[in-house]
Coordinates of C-alpha atoms and ligand atoms in Angstrom, one line a residue:
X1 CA 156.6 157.0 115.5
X2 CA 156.2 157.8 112.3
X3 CA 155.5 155.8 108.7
X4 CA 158.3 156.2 106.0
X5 CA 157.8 157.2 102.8
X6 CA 159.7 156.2 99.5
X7 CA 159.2 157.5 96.1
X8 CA 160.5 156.0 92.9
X9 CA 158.7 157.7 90.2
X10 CA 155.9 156.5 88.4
X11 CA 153.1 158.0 86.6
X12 CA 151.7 159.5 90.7
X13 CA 154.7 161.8 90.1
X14 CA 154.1 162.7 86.3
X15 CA 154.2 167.2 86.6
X16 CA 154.3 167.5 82.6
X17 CA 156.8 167.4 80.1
X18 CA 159.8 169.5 79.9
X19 CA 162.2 170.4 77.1
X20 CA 164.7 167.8 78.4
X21 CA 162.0 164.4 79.6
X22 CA 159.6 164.5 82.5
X23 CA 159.2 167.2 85.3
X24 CA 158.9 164.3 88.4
X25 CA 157.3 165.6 91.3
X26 CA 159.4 164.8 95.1
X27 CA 157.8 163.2 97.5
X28 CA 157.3 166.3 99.6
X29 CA 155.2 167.5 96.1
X30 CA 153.0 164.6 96.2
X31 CA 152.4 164.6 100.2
X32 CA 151.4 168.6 100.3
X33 CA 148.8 167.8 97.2
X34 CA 146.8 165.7 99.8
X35 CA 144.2 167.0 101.9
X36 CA 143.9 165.2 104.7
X37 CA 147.1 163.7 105.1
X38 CA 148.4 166.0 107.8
X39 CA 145.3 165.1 110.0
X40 CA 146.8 161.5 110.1
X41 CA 148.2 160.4 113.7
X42 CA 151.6 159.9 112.5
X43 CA 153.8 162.1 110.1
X44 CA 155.3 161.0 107.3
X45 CA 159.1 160.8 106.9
X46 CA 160.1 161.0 103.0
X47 CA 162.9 159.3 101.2
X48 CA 163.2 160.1 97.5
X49 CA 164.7 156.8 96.5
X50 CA 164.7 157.1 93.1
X51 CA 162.1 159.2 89.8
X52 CA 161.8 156.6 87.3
X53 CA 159.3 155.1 85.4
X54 CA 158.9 151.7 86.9
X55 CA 159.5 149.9 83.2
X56 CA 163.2 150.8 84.8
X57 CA 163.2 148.9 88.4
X58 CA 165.0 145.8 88.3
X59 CA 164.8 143.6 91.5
X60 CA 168.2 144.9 92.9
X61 CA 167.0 148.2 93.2
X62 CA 163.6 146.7 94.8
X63 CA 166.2 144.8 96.9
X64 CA 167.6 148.1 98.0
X65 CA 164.9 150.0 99.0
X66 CA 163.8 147.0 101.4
X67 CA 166.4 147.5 102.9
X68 CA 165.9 151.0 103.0
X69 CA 162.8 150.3 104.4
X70 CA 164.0 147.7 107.2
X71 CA 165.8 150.3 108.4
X72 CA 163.1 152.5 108.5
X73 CA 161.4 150.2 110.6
X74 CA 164.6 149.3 112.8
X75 CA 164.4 153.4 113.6
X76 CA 161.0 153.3 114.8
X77 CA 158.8 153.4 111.8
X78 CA 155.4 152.1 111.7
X79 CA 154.5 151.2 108.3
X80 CA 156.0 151.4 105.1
X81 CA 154.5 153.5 101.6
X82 CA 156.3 153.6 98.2
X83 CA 155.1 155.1 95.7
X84 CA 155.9 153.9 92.1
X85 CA 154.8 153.6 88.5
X86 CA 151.9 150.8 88.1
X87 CA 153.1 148.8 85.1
X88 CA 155.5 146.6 87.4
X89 CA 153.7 147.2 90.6
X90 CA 152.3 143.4 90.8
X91 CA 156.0 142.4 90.2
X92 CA 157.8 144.3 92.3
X93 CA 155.4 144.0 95.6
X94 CA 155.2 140.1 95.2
X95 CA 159.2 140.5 95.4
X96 CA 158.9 142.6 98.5
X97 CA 156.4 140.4 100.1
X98 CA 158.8 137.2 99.3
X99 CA 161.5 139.1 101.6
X100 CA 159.8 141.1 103.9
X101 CA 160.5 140.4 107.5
X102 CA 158.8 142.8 109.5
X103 CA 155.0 142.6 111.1
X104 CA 154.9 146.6 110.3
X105 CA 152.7 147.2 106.7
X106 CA 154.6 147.6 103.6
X107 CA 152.0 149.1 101.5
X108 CA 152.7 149.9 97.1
X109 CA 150.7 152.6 95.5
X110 CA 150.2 154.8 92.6
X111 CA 148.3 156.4 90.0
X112 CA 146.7 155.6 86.8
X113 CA 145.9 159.5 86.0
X114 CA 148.9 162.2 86.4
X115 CA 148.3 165.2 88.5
X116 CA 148.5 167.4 85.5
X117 CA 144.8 165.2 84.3
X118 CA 141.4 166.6 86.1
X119 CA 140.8 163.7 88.4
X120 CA 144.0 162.6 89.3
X121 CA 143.8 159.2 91.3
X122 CA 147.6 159.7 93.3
X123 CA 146.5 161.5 96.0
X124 CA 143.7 159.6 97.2
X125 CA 145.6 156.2 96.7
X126 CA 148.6 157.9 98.6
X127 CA 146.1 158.9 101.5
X128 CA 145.0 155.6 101.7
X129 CA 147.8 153.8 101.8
X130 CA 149.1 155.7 104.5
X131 CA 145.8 154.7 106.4
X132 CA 147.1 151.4 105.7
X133 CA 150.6 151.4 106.5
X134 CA 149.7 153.2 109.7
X135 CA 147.1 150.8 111.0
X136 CA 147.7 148.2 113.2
X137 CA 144.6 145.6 111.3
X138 CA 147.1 145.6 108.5
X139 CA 150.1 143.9 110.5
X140 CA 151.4 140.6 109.9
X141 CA 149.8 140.5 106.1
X142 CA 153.1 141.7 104.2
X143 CA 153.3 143.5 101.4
X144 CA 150.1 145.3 100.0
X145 CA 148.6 146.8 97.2
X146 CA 146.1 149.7 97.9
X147 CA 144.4 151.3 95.4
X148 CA 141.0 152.8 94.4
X149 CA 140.4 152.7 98.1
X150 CA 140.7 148.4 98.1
X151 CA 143.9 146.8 100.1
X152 CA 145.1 144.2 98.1
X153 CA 147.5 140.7 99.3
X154 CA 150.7 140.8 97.2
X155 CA 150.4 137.6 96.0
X156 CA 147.0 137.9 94.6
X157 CA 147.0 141.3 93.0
X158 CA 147.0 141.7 89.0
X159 CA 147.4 144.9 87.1
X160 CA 144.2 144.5 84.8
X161 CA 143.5 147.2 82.5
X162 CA 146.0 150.0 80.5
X163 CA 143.8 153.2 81.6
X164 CA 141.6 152.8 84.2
X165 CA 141.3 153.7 87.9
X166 CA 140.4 150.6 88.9
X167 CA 143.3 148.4 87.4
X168 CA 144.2 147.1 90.4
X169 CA 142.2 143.3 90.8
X170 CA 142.7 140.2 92.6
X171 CA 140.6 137.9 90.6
X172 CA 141.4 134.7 92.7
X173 CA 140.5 136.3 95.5
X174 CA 139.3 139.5 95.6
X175 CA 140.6 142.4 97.6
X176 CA 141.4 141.1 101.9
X177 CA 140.3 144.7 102.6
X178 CA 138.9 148.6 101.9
X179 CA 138.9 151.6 102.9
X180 CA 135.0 153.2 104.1
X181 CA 134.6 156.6 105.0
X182 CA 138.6 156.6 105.6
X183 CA 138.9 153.3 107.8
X184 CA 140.6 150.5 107.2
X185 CA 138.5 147.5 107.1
X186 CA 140.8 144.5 106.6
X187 CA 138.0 141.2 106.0
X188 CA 140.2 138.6 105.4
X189 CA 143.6 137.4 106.9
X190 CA 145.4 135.6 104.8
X191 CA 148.3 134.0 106.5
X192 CA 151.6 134.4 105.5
X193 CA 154.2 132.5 103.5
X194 CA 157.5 131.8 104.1
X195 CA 159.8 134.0 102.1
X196 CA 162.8 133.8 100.2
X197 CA 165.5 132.7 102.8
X198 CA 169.0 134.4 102.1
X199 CA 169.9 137.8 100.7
X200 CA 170.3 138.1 96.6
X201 CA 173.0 140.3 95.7
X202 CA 173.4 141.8 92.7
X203 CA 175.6 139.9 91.4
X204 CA 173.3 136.4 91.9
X205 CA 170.5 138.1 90.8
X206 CA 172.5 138.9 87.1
X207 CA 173.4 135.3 87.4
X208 CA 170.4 134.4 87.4
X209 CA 168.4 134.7 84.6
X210 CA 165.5 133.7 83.9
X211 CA 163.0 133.3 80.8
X212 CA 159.1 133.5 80.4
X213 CA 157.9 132.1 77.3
X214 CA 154.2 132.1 76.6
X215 CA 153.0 129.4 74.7
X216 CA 150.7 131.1 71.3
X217 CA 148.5 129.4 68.8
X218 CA 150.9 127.3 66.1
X219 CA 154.1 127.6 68.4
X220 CA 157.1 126.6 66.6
X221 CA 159.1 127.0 69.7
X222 CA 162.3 128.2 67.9
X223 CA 162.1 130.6 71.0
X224 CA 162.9 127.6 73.1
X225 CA 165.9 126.1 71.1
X226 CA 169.2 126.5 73.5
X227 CA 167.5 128.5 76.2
X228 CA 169.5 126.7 78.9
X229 CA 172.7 127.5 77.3
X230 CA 171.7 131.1 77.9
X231 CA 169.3 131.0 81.3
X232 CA 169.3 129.4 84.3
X233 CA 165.0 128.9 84.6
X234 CA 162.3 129.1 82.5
X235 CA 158.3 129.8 83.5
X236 CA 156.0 128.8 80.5
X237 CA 152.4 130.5 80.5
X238 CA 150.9 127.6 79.2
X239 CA 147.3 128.0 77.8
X240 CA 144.5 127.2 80.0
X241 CA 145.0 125.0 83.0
X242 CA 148.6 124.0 81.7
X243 CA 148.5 122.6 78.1
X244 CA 151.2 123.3 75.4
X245 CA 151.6 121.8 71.8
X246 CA 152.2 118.4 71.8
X247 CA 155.5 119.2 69.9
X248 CA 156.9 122.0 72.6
X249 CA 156.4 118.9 75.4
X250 CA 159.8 117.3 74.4
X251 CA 161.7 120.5 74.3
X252 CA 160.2 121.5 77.4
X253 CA 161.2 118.4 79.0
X254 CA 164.1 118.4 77.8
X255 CA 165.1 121.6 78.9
X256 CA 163.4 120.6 82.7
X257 CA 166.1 118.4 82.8
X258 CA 168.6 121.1 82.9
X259 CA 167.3 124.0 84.2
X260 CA 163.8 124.5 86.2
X261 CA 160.6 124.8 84.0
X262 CA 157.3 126.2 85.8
X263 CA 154.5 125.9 84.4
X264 CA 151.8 128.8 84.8
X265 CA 148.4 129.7 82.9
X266 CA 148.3 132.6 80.4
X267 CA 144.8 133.5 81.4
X268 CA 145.1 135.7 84.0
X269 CA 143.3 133.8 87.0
X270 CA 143.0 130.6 88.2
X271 CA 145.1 127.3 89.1
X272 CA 146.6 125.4 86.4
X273 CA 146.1 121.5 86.7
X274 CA 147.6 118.4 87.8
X275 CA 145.6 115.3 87.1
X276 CA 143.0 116.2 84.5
X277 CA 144.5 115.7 81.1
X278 CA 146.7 113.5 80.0
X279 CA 147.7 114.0 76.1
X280 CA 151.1 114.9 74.8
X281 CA 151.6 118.8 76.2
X282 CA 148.8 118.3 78.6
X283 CA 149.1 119.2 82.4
X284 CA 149.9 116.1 83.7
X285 CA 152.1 115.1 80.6
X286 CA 154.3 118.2 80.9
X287 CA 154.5 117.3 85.2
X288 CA 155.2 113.9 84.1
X289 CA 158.2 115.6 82.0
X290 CA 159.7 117.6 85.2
X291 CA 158.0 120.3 85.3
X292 CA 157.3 122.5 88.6
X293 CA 153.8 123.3 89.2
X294 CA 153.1 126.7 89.4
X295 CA 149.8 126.6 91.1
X296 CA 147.8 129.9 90.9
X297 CA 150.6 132.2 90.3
X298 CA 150.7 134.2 87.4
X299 CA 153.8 133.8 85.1
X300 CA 155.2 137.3 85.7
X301 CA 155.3 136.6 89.8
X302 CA 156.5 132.9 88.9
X303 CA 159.1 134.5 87.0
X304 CA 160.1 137.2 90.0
X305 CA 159.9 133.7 92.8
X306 CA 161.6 131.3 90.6
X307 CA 164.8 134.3 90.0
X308 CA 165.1 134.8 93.6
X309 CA 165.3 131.3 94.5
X310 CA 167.5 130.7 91.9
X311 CA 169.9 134.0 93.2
X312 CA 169.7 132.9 96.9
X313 CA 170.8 129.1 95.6
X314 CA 168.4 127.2 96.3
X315 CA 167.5 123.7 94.9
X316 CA 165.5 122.1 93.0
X317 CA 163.5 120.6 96.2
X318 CA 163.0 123.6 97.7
X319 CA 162.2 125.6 94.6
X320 CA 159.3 122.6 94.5
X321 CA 158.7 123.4 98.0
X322 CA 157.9 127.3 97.8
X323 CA 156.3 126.9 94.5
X324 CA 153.7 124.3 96.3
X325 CA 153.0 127.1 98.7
X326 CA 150.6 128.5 95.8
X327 CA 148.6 125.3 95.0
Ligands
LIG1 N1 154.3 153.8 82.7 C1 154.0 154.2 84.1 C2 155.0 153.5 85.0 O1 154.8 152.4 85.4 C3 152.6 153.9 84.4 C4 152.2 154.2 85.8 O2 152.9 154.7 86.6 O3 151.0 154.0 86.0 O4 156.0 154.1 85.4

């Protein structure tokens, strides 16, 4: 038994600069700068996947170290820990939990403060996630975000601040667990969705492109003009519970005739609407027009569902059918 390990660079393995870039510390570096982690019940078995800041990951290489990971698992592993940069960490751990089969933990964490900084967050978010990944409360909840000593639900979790410790938020819902005194105390279950069916290969996934446009005060919309001549989907972060210009609602129809449009709220929590509004650009205008409620998810996870489906061929019904899993 053991819990595997992956490391793909981030800000948790930021040693200083050297004359050529970054020195990156290896996962062995970050696991012996952690008091505390030896005393677990079950070692940890590093992979250095990859040093990179995360700005770099694309969902292939996420794609690749799930399956990494799944073999991990298929070798015995109880729980899963990578390690990465934060700035795409709500991204790439709502992509994981969309095609994560296993019951075993997948847990994401990092640091906001480099171990060359006094305080350095990495190793206590590294010590706790291994709590997590290695306990058997944290089963059958897919992919999690634990930082700052809370245990966050994939789908929920928002990076909310540039600096601080305590970025890591899930403001429709609040964290489903925490660490006290080292335990893991999970105090919600959420229960899980169904995934992605299929397997996105590189190649789909490049063929797949899709754009997020968030709608801004006086939009011309320019942006918009031939988009699906050049992508295959569009997410819109709309303002407040759904509402664009009234002169963006044809194009966006327009283009939810070719292509499919999600519509999501720029504000950073809560569900856009259905059945409220009804001017030009409203919410129920713009549904009326063809386009896919997006529920409470955020654009940038709308953007990472609605690519996957597209990659893994699915249709317009059932890209209806896993967005309505977020209502
Ligand atoms: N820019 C860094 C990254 O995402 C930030 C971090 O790791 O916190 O790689």
């Amino acid at each position: 038994m053991s819990i595997a390990l992956f490391t793909l660079g981030g800000t948790i393995s930021m040693a200083g600069r050297t004359p050529d870039g970054v020195a990156r510390l290896t996962g062995e570096d970050l696991t012996a700068a952690v008091p505390g982690l030896a005393a677990l019940p079950v070692p940890l078995e590093i992979q250095d996947f990859e040093a990179v800041p995360s700005s770099n990951l694309t969902l292939a290489k996420m794609l690749d170290v799930v399956d990494a990971a799944s073999k991990a698992i298929s070798n015995g592993a109880t729980g899963i820990v990578l390690t990465q940069g934060t700035d795409t960490l709500e991204e790439t751990a709502f992509l994981v939990d969309q095609v994560w089969p296993h019951s075993q933990p997948f847990v994401l964490t990092g640091a906001m403060r480099n171990p060359t900084l006094a305080g350095p967050d990495g190793p206590a978010n590294l010590l706790a996630a291994a709590r997590v990944a290695g306990s058997p409360a944290a089963r059958d909840l897919g992919a999690l975000v634990v930082f700052n000593d809370q245990v966050h639900a994939a789908r929920w979790v928002r990076k909310t601040h540039s600096t601080s410790t305590a970025t890591f938020a899930s403001p429709n819902a609040g964290p489903i667990g925490q660490l006290v005194e080292g335990q893991v105390r999970i105090l919600t279950r959420p229960a899980r969705q169904d995934g992605v069916p299929g397997r996105a290969e590189p190649a789909d996934l490049d063929a797949a492109q899709v754009a997020l446009y968030t709608v801004t005060l006086d939009d011309d919309g320019v942006l918009l003009k031939g988009l699906a001549d050049t992508h295959q989907g569009l997410v819109v972060a709309a303002y407040g519970v759904g509402h664009v210009p009234a002169t963006l609602a044809p194009v966006l129809g327009e283009l939810a005739e070719r292509i499919p449009v999600v519509l999501t709220s720029r504000t950073g929590g809560g569900s856009v609407l259905r059945n409220t509004y009804s001017s030009v650009g409203s919410e129920s205008d713009l549904l009326g027009r063809g386009l896919i409620d997006g529920g409470f998810l955020d654009p940038y996870k709308a953007r990472v569902l609605l690519r996957l489906l597209l990659a893994t061929g699915e249709g317009q019904d059932e890209i209806i059918g896993a967005f309505a899993q977020h209502h």
